[in-house]
Amino acid sequence: MQRTTVWSWLIGGLLLLLQSALAVLASLAVQADDPVSVPLELGGALLVAAACVVYAFGVRAHESVVARHPAGMGVLFLLAAFVVAHAVWWAGPTGYAAGAGAESTAALGDIVAFVLAVGGAIAILRVGVIPQPWSRIPLAALVLGLLLAIVFAAVPVVAPGAGGPVGVLPATIPGVVGIVSMVLAVTTSPAAPRETTAAAGATARHG
């Protein structure tokens, strides 16, 4: 059987790459205290949401990274809705414009988005549509992104004046994941979902 391009992974990867580019620009704008970071972050959130929907549902059913299982799709759709809602709130009068008073709420929103993203990554890993070891990449990328964010958040505290543009590194991680996704889209094919394989085995044993 001839292998065909996995369009969901190609499109989703391109969306993540574009989001990463906007995230880097937004991070630089934040460092410069430039309010243009707000629309950049909103644009990035829309791209993330679109990527979540594409990956969850799939252009074709067998391309869904969660095999269209309700729980996995639910987590990814919830993540998509939340990141957009959070970005819209941040762009409004009670977000960025409110100054320091909104920072704690923004941080809480980031934590919620991270937890939802971890849930989505675990669902992808458990279903196994993305072949091993590549299915581990989303979760590994989230952990790496968290570690880098912690490191670069601590740098100004322990070494004032240090950091600089290197602080945008966490924003590049989705882009790397996107590139991997696009490469996989043209070099591999979706695997049979583990649950489906297990169910088929059980049917054969009891048939």
Short mmCIF file of C-alpha atoms in Angstrom, two decimals:
data_model
loop_
_atom_site.label_atom_id
_atom_site.label_comp_id
_atom_site.label_asym_id
_atom_site.label_seq_id
_atom_site.Cartn_x
_atom_site.Cartn_y
_atom_site.Cartn_z
CA MET A 1 0.00 0.00 0.00
CA GLN A 2 1.41 3.35 -1.03
CA ARG A 3 1.98 5.78 1.80
CA THR A 4 0.26 9.16 1.42
CA THR A 5 0.87 12.51 3.07
CA VAL A 6 -0.73 12.82 6.50
CA TRP A 7 -2.32 16.20 5.87
CA SER A 8 -3.51 16.72 9.44
CA TRP A 9 0.06 16.44 10.75
CA LEU A 10 1.38 18.66 7.96
CA ILE A 11 -1.20 21.39 8.50
CA GLY A 12 -1.00 21.14 12.29
CA GLY A 13 2.79 21.35 12.17
CA LEU A 14 2.66 24.44 9.96
CA LEU A 15 0.22 26.09 12.37
CA LEU A 16 2.55 25.36 15.30
CA LEU A 17 5.51 26.74 13.38
CA LEU A 18 3.63 29.97 12.63
CA GLN A 19 2.49 30.20 16.25
CA SER A 20 6.07 29.81 17.42
CA ALA A 21 7.17 32.68 15.17
CA LEU A 22 4.47 34.92 16.64
CA ALA A 23 5.37 33.78 20.17
CA VAL A 24 9.02 34.75 19.64
CA LEU A 25 7.99 38.19 18.37
CA ALA A 26 5.57 38.57 21.28
CA SER A 27 8.28 37.60 23.78
CA LEU A 28 10.64 40.20 22.34
CA ALA A 29 7.86 42.78 22.47
CA VAL A 30 7.18 41.94 26.12
CA GLN A 31 10.86 42.45 26.94
CA ALA A 32 10.67 45.84 25.21
CA ASP A 33 7.42 46.68 27.05
CA ASP A 34 5.75 47.08 23.65
CA PRO A 35 1.93 46.60 23.66
CA VAL A 36 2.13 45.00 20.21
CA SER A 37 2.75 41.80 22.18
CA VAL A 38 -1.00 41.63 22.89
CA PRO A 39 -2.25 41.15 19.31
CA LEU A 40 0.71 38.86 18.62
CA GLU A 41 -0.29 36.65 21.55
CA LEU A 42 -3.91 36.66 20.39
CA GLY A 43 -2.84 35.60 16.91
CA GLY A 44 -0.69 32.86 18.41
CA ALA A 45 -3.59 31.61 20.50
CA LEU A 46 -5.81 31.36 17.42
CA LEU A 47 -3.11 29.33 15.66
CA VAL A 48 -2.74 26.99 18.65
CA ALA A 49 -6.50 26.50 18.76
CA ALA A 50 -6.62 25.71 15.05
CA ALA A 51 -3.75 23.21 15.46
CA CYS A 52 -5.54 21.49 18.35
CA VAL A 53 -8.71 21.08 16.28
CA VAL A 54 -6.80 19.76 13.25
CA TYR A 55 -4.80 17.28 15.32
CA ALA A 56 -7.83 16.15 17.34
CA PHE A 57 -10.34 15.68 14.54
CA GLY A 58 -8.03 14.98 11.63
CA VAL A 59 -8.55 15.89 7.99
CA ARG A 60 -9.22 12.16 7.60
CA ALA A 61 -10.44 10.04 10.49
CA HIS A 62 -7.35 7.83 10.72
CA GLU A 63 -5.13 10.94 11.01
CA SER A 64 -6.60 12.06 14.34
CA VAL A 65 -3.79 11.89 16.90
CA VAL A 66 -6.29 10.70 19.51
CA ALA A 67 -8.16 8.38 17.10
CA ARG A 68 -11.22 10.61 17.60
CA HIS A 69 -11.72 9.17 21.06
CA PRO A 70 -14.14 11.44 22.98
CA ALA A 71 -11.85 11.98 25.98
CA GLY A 72 -8.80 12.91 23.90
CA MET A 73 -10.80 15.14 21.58
CA GLY A 74 -12.49 16.76 24.57
CA VAL A 75 -9.17 17.71 26.17
CA LEU A 76 -7.76 19.15 22.93
CA PHE A 77 -10.96 21.06 22.13
CA LEU A 78 -11.06 22.41 25.69
CA LEU A 79 -7.43 23.50 25.36
CA ALA A 80 -8.25 25.24 22.06
CA ALA A 81 -11.20 27.09 23.58
CA PHE A 82 -9.31 28.03 26.73
CA VAL A 83 -6.20 29.49 25.05
CA VAL A 84 -8.40 31.67 22.82
CA ALA A 85 -10.57 32.80 25.74
CA HIS A 86 -7.48 33.57 27.80
CA ALA A 87 -5.89 35.58 24.99
CA VAL A 88 -9.13 37.52 24.38
CA TRP A 89 -9.34 38.31 28.09
CA TRP A 90 -5.69 39.45 28.10
CA ALA A 91 -6.38 41.73 25.13
CA GLY A 92 -9.36 43.30 26.92
CA PRO A 93 -9.58 46.09 29.51
CA THR A 94 -9.16 43.76 32.50
CA GLY A 95 -6.07 42.06 31.04
CA TYR A 96 -2.95 43.78 29.73
CA ALA A 97 -4.47 47.23 30.18
CA ALA A 98 -5.03 46.57 33.88
CA GLY A 99 -1.28 46.34 34.50
CA ALA A 100 0.20 44.46 37.43
CA GLY A 101 -3.23 43.73 38.87
CA ALA A 102 -3.93 41.21 36.12
CA GLU A 103 -0.64 39.34 36.33
CA SER A 104 -1.78 36.77 38.90
CA THR A 105 -4.86 35.92 36.83
CA ALA A 106 -2.72 35.66 33.70
CA ALA A 107 -0.31 33.32 35.49
CA LEU A 108 -3.22 31.15 36.67
CA GLY A 109 -4.48 30.98 33.09
CA ASP A 110 -1.05 29.85 31.92
CA ILE A 111 -1.07 27.07 34.51
CA VAL A 112 -4.53 25.88 33.43
CA ALA A 113 -3.43 25.87 29.77
CA PHE A 114 -0.32 23.89 30.68
CA VAL A 115 -2.33 21.28 32.58
CA LEU A 116 -4.73 20.89 29.65
CA ALA A 117 -1.80 20.60 27.24
CA VAL A 118 -0.26 17.86 29.40
CA GLY A 119 -3.60 16.05 29.39
CA GLY A 120 -3.68 16.24 25.60
CA ALA A 121 -0.09 15.02 25.31
CA ILE A 122 -0.83 12.05 27.58
CA ALA A 123 -3.88 11.18 25.49
CA ILE A 124 -1.74 11.25 22.32
CA LEU A 125 0.86 9.02 23.96
CA ARG A 126 -1.69 6.49 25.22
CA VAL A 127 -3.60 6.16 21.95
CA GLY A 128 -0.44 5.60 19.92
CA VAL A 129 -1.59 6.83 16.49
CA ILE A 130 1.72 8.69 16.23
CA PRO A 131 4.36 5.91 16.06
CA GLN A 132 6.89 5.48 18.87
CA PRO A 133 9.12 7.19 19.86
CA TRP A 134 7.61 10.26 18.19
CA SER A 135 4.41 10.12 20.24
CA ARG A 136 6.50 11.11 23.28
CA ILE A 137 7.54 14.42 21.71
CA PRO A 138 4.50 16.54 22.74
CA LEU A 139 4.89 15.61 26.41
CA ALA A 140 8.68 15.97 26.32
CA ALA A 141 8.33 19.38 24.65
CA LEU A 142 5.96 20.58 27.38
CA VAL A 143 8.33 19.47 30.13
CA LEU A 144 11.29 21.11 28.39
CA GLY A 145 9.29 24.29 27.84
CA LEU A 146 8.36 24.41 31.52
CA LEU A 147 11.96 23.92 32.63
CA LEU A 148 13.22 26.64 30.27
CA ALA A 149 10.49 29.03 31.39
CA ILE A 150 11.45 28.47 35.04
CA VAL A 151 15.15 28.99 34.29
CA PHE A 152 14.63 32.20 32.33
CA ALA A 153 12.16 33.53 34.88
CA ALA A 154 14.78 33.03 37.59
CA VAL A 155 17.65 34.61 35.64
CA PRO A 156 16.62 38.26 36.22
CA VAL A 157 16.26 37.53 39.93
CA VAL A 158 19.64 35.91 40.50
CA ALA A 159 21.50 37.91 37.82
CA PRO A 160 19.83 41.25 37.08
CA GLY A 161 20.50 42.43 33.55
CA ALA A 162 21.26 38.94 32.28
CA GLY A 163 19.09 36.93 29.93
CA GLY A 164 18.21 39.16 27.00
CA PRO A 165 16.92 37.71 23.75
CA VAL A 166 17.88 34.17 24.81
CA GLY A 167 14.75 34.30 26.98
CA VAL A 168 12.65 33.67 23.87
CA LEU A 169 13.90 30.07 23.65
CA PRO A 170 10.78 28.54 25.29
CA ALA A 171 8.69 30.14 22.54
CA THR A 172 10.63 28.24 19.87
CA ILE A 173 9.69 24.79 21.19
CA PRO A 174 6.24 24.60 19.51
CA GLY A 175 7.99 25.44 16.25
CA VAL A 176 10.37 22.53 16.68
CA VAL A 177 7.42 20.23 17.39
CA GLY A 178 5.72 21.62 14.29
CA ILE A 179 8.75 20.86 12.12
CA VAL A 180 8.88 17.29 13.46
CA SER A 181 5.17 16.94 12.75
CA MET A 182 5.60 18.09 9.15
CA VAL A 183 8.50 15.72 8.62
CA LEU A 184 6.48 12.81 10.04
CA ALA A 185 3.59 13.79 7.76
CA VAL A 186 5.65 12.94 4.70
CA THR A 187 7.83 10.13 6.07
CA THR A 188 5.51 7.93 8.12
CA SER A 189 1.88 6.85 8.46
CA PRO A 190 -0.56 6.80 11.38
CA ALA A 191 -0.39 3.62 13.44
CA ALA A 192 -3.42 1.61 14.54
CA PRO A 193 -4.76 2.99 17.85
CA ARG A 194 -3.73 0.84 20.80
CA GLU A 195 -7.30 0.59 22.08
CA THR A 196 -8.49 -0.58 18.69
CA THR A 197 -5.71 -3.17 18.48
CA ALA A 198 -6.46 -4.43 21.99
CA ALA A 199 -10.20 -4.66 21.23
CA ALA A 200 -9.49 -6.62 18.03
CA GLY A 201 -7.29 -9.04 19.98
CA ALA A 202 -9.98 -9.55 22.59
CA THR A 203 -12.57 -10.20 19.89
CA ALA A 204 -10.31 -12.78 18.25
CA ARG A 205 -9.73 -14.58 21.56
CA HIS A 206 -13.42 -14.76 22.37
CA GLY A 207 -14.63 -15.36 18.83
#
